[in-house]
Tab-separated table of N, CA and C and ligand atoms in Angstrom:
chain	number	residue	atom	x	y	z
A	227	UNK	N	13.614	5.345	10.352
A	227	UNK	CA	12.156	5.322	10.181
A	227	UNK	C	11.768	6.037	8.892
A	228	UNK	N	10.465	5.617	8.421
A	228	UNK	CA	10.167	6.237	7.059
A	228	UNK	C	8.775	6.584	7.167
A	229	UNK	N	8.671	8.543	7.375
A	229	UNK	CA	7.178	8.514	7.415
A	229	UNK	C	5.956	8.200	6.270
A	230	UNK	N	5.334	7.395	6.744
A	230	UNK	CA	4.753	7.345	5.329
A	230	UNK	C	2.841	7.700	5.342
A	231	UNK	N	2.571	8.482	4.941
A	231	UNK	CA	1.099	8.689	4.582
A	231	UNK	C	-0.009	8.497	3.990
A	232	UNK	N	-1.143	7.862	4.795
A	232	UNK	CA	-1.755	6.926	3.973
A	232	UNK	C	-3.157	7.144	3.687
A	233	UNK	N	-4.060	7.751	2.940
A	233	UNK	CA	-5.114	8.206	2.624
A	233	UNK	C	-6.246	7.344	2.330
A	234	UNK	N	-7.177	7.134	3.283
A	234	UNK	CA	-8.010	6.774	3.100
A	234	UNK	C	-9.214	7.255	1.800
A	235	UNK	N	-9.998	6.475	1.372
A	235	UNK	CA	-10.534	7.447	0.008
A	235	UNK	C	-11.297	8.286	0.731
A	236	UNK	N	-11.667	8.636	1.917
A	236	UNK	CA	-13.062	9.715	1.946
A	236	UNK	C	-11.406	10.718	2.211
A	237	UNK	N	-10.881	10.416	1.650
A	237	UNK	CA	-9.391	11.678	2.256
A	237	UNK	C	-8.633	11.681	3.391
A	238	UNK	N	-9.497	10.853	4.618
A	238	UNK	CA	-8.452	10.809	5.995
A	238	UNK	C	-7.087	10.233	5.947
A	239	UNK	N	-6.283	11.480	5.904
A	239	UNK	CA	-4.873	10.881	6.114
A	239	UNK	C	-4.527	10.577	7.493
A	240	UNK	N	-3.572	9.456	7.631
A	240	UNK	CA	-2.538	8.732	8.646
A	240	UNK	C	-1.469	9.455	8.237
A	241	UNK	N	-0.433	9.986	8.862
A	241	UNK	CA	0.815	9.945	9.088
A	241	UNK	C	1.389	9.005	10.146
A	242	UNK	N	2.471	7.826	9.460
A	242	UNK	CA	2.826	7.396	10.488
A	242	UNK	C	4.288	7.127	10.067
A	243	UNK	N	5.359	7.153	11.082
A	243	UNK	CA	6.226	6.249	11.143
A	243	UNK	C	6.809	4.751	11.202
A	244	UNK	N	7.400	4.158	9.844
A	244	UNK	CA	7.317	2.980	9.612
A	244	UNK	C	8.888	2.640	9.725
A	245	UNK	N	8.617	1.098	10.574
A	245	UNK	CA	10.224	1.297	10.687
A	245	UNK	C	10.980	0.527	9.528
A	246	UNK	N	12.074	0.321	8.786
A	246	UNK	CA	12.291	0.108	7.747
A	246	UNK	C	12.622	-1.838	7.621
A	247	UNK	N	12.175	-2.227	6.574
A	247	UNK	CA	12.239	-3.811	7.002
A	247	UNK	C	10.464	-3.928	6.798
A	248	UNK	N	9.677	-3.569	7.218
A	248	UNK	CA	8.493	-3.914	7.367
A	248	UNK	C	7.551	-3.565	5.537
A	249	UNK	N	6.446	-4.315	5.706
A	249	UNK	CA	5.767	-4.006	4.199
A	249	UNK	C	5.054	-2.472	4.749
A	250	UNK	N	4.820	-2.466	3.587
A	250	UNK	CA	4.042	-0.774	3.710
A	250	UNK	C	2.628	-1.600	4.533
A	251	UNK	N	1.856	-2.782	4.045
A	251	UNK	CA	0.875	-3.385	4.678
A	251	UNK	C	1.170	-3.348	5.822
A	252	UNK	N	2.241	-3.636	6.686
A	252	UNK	CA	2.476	-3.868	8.004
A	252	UNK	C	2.529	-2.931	7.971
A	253	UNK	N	2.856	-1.805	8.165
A	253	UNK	CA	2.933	0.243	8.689
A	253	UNK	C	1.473	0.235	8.925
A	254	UNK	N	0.369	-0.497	8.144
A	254	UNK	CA	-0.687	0.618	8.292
A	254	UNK	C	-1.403	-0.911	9.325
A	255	UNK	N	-1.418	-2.042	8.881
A	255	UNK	CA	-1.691	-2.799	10.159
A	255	UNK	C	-1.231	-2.262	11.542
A	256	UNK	N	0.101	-2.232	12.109
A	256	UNK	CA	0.788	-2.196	13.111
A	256	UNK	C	-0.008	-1.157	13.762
A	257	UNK	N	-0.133	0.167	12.805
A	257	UNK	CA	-1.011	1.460	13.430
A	257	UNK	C	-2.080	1.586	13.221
A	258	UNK	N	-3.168	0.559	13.331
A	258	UNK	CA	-4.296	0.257	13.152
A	258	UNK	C	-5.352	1.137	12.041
A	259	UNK	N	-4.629	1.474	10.769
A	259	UNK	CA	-5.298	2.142	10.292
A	259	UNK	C	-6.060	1.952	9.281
A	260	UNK	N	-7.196	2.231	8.821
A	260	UNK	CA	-8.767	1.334	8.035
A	260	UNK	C	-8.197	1.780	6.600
A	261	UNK	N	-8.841	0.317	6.134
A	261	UNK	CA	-8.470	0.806	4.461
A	261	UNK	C	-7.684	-0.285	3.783
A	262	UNK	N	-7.081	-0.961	4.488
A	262	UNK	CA	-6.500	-2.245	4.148
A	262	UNK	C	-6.506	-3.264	5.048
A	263	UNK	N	-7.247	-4.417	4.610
A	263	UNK	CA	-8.064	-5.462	5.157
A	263	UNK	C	-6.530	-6.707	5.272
A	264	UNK	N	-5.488	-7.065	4.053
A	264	UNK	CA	-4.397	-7.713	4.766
A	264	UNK	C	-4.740	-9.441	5.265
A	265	UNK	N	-6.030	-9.881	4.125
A	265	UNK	CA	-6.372	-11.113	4.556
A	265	UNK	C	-5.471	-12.024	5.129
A	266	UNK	N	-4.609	-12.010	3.729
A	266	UNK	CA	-3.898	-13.070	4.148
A	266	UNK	C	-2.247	-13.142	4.693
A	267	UNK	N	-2.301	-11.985	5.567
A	267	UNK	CA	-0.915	-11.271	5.835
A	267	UNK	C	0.104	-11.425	5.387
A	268	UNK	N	0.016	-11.187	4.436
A	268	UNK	CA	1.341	-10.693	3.540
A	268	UNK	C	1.821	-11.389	2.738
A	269	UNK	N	0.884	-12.334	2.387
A	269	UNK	CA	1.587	-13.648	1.431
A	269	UNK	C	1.438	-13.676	-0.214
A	270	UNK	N	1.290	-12.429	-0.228
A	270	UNK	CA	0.783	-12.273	-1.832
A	270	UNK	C	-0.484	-13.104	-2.375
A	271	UNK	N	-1.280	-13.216	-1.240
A	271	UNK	CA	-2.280	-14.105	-1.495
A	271	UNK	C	-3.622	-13.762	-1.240
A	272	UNK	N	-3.998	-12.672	-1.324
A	272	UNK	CA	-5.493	-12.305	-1.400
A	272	UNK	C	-5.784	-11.025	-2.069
A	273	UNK	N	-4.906	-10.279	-2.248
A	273	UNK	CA	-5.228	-9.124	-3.329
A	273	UNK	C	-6.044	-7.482	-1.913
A	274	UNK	N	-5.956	-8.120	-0.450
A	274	UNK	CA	-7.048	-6.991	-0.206
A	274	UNK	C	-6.012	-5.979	0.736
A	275	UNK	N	-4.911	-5.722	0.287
A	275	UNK	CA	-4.046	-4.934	0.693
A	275	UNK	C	-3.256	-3.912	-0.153
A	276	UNK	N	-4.975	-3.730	-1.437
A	276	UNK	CA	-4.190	-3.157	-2.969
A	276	UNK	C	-3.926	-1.575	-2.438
A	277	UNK	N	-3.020	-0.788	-2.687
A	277	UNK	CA	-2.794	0.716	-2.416
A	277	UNK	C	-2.702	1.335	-4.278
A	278	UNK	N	-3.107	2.055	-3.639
A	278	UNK	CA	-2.348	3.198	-4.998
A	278	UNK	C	-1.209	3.817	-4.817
A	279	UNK	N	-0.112	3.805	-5.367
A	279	UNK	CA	0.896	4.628	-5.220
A	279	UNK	C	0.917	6.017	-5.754
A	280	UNK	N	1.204	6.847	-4.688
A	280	UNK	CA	1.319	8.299	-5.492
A	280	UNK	C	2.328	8.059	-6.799
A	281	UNK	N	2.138	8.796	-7.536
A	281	UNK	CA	2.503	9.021	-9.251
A	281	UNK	C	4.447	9.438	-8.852
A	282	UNK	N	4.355	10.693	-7.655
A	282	UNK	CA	5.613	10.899	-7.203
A	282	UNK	C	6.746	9.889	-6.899
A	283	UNK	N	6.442	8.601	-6.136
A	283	UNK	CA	6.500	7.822	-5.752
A	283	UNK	C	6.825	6.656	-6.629
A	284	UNK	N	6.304	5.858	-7.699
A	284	UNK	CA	6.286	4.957	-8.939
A	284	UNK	C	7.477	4.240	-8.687
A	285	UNK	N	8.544	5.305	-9.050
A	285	UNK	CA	9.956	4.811	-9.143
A	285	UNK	C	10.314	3.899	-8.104
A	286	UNK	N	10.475	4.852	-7.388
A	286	UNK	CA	11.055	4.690	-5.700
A	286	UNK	C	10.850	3.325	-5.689
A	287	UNK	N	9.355	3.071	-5.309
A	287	UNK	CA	8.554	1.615	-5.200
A	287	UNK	C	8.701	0.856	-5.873
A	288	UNK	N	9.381	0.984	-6.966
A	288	UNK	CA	9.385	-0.088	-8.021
A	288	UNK	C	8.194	-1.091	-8.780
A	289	UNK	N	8.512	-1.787	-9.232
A	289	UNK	CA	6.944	-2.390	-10.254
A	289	UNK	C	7.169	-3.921	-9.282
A	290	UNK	N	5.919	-4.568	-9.888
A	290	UNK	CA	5.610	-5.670	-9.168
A	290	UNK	C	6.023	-7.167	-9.874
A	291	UNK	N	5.739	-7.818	-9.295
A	291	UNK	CA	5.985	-8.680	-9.749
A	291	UNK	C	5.502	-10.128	-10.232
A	292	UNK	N	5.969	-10.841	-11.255
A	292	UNK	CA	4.483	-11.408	-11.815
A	292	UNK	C	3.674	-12.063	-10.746
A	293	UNK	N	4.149	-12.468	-9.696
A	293	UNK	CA	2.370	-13.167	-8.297
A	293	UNK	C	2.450	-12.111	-8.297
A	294	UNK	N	2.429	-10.883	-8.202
A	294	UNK	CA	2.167	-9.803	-7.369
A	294	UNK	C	1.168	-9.309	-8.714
A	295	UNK	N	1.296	-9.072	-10.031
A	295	UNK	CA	0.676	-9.105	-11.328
A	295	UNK	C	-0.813	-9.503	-11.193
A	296	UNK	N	-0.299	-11.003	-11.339
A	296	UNK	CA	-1.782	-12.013	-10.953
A	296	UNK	C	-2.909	-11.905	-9.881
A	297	UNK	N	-2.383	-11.550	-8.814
A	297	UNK	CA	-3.149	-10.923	-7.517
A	297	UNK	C	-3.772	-9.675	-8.060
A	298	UNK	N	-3.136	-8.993	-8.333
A	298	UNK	CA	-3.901	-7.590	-8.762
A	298	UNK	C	-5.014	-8.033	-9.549
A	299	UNK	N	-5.059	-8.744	-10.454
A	299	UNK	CA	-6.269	-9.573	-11.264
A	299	UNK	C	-7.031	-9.105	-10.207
A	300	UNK	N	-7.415	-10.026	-8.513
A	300	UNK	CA	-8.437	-10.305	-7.849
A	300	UNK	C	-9.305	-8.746	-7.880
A	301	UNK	N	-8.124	-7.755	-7.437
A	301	UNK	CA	-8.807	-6.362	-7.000
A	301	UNK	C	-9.295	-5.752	-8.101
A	302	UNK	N	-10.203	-4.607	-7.236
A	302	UNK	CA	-11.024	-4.339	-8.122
A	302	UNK	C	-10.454	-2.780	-8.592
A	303	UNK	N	-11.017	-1.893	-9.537
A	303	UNK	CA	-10.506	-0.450	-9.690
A	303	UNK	C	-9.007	-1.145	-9.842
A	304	UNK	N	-8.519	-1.862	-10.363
A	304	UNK	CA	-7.039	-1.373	-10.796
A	304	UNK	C	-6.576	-0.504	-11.455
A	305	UNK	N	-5.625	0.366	-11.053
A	305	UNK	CA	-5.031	1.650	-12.071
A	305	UNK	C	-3.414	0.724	-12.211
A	306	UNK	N	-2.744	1.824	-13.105
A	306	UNK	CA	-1.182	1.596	-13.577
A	306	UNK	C	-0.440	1.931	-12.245
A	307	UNK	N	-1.146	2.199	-11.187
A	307	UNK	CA	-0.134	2.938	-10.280
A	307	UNK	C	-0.683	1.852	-9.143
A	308	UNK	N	-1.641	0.743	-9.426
A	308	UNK	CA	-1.920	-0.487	-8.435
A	308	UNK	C	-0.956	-1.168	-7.706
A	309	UNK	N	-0.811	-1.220	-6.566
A	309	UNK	CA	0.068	-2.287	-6.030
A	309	UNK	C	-0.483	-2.689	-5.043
A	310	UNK	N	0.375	-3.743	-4.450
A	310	UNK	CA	-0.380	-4.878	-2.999
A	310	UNK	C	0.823	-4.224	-2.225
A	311	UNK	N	0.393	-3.744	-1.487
A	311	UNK	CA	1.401	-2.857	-0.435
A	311	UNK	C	2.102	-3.644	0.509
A	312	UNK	N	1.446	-5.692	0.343
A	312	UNK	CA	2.501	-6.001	1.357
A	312	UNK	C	3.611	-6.528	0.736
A	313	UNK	N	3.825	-6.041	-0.353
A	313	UNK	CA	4.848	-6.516	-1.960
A	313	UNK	C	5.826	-5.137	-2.037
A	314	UNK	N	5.563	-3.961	-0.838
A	314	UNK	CA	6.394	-2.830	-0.495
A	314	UNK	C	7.069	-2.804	0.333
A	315	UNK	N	8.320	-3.053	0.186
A	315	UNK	CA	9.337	-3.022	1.481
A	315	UNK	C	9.725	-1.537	2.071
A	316	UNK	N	9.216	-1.169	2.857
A	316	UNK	CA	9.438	0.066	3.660
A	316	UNK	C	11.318	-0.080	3.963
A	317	UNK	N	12.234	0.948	3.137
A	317	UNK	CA	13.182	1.740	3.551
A	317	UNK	C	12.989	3.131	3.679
A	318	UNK	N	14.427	3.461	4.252
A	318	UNK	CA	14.912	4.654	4.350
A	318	UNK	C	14.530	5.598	2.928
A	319	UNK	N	14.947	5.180	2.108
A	319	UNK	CA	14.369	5.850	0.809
A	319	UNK	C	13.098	6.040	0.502
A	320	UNK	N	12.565	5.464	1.207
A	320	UNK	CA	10.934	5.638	0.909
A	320	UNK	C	10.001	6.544	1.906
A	321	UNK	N	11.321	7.280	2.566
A	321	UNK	CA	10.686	7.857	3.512
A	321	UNK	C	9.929	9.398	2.783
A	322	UNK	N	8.820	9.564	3.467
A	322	UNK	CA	7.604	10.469	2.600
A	322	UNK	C	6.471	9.915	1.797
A	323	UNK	N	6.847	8.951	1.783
A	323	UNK	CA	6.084	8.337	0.897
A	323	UNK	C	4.292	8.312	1.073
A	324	UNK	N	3.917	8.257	0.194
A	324	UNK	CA	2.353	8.606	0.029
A	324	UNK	C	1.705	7.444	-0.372
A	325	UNK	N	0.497	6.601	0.042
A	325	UNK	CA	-0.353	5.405	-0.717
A	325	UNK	C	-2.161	5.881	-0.608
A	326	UNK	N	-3.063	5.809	-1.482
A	326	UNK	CA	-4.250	5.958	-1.286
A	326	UNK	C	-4.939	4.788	-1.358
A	327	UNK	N	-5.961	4.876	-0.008
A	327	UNK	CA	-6.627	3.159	-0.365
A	327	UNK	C	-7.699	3.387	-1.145
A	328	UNK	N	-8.172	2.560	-1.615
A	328	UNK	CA	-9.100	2.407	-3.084
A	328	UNK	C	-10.735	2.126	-1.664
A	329	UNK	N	-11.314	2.103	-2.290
A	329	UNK	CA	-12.957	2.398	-1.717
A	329	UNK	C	-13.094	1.374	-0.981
A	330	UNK	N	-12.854	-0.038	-1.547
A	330	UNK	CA	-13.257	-1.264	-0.539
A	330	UNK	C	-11.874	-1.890	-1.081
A	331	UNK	N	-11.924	-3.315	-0.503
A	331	UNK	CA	-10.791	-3.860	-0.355
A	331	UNK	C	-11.666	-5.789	-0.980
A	332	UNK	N	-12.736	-5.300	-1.141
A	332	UNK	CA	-13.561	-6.784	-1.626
A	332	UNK	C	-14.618	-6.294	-2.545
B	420	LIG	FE1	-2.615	-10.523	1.090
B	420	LIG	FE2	-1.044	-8.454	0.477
B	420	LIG	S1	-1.777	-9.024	2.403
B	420	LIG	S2	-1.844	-9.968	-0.830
């Protein structure tokens, strides 16, 4: 399992356990937690599952990829540290891991 923590912008953190195999989108779906909407479950196809990656983190997660690029287009507030979290494969290595959701998701 990989705990991973997920900050809503008014600051409410989730801690949850994610089991490995799953997108970081699915961790925070599965545990019903607000902040990522996940239109179009997981298909790299709606942009409303954008996270921020902690800065700590970058590596680990790796960069995206060009659909994953183009999608980011849709969202809004993109930073360098933007990603579509269901484009994050939750391992073992990623356990600790930190994401902040951005204000809205549309
Ligand atoms: Fe639609 Fe990630 S869930 S792009």
């Amino acid at each position: 399992m990989a705990k991973i923590t997920y900050i809503e912008h008014d600051g409410t953190e989730h801690v949850v356990d994610v089991k490995p195999g799953l997108s970081v989108m699915e961790g925070a779906v599965k545990n019903n937690i607000p902040g990522i909407d996940a239109d179009c479950g997981g298909a790299c196809a709606c942009a409303t599952c954008h996270v921020y990656v902690d800065e700590a983190w970058r590596e680990k997660t790796g960069s995206s990829s060009a659909m994953e690029e183009s999608m980011l287009d849709f969202a809004e507030n993109v930073e360098a540290n933007s990603r579509l979290s269901c484009q994050i494969k939750v391992s073992d290595a990623l356990d600790g891991l930190i994401v902040r959701m951005p204000e809205s998701q549309h």
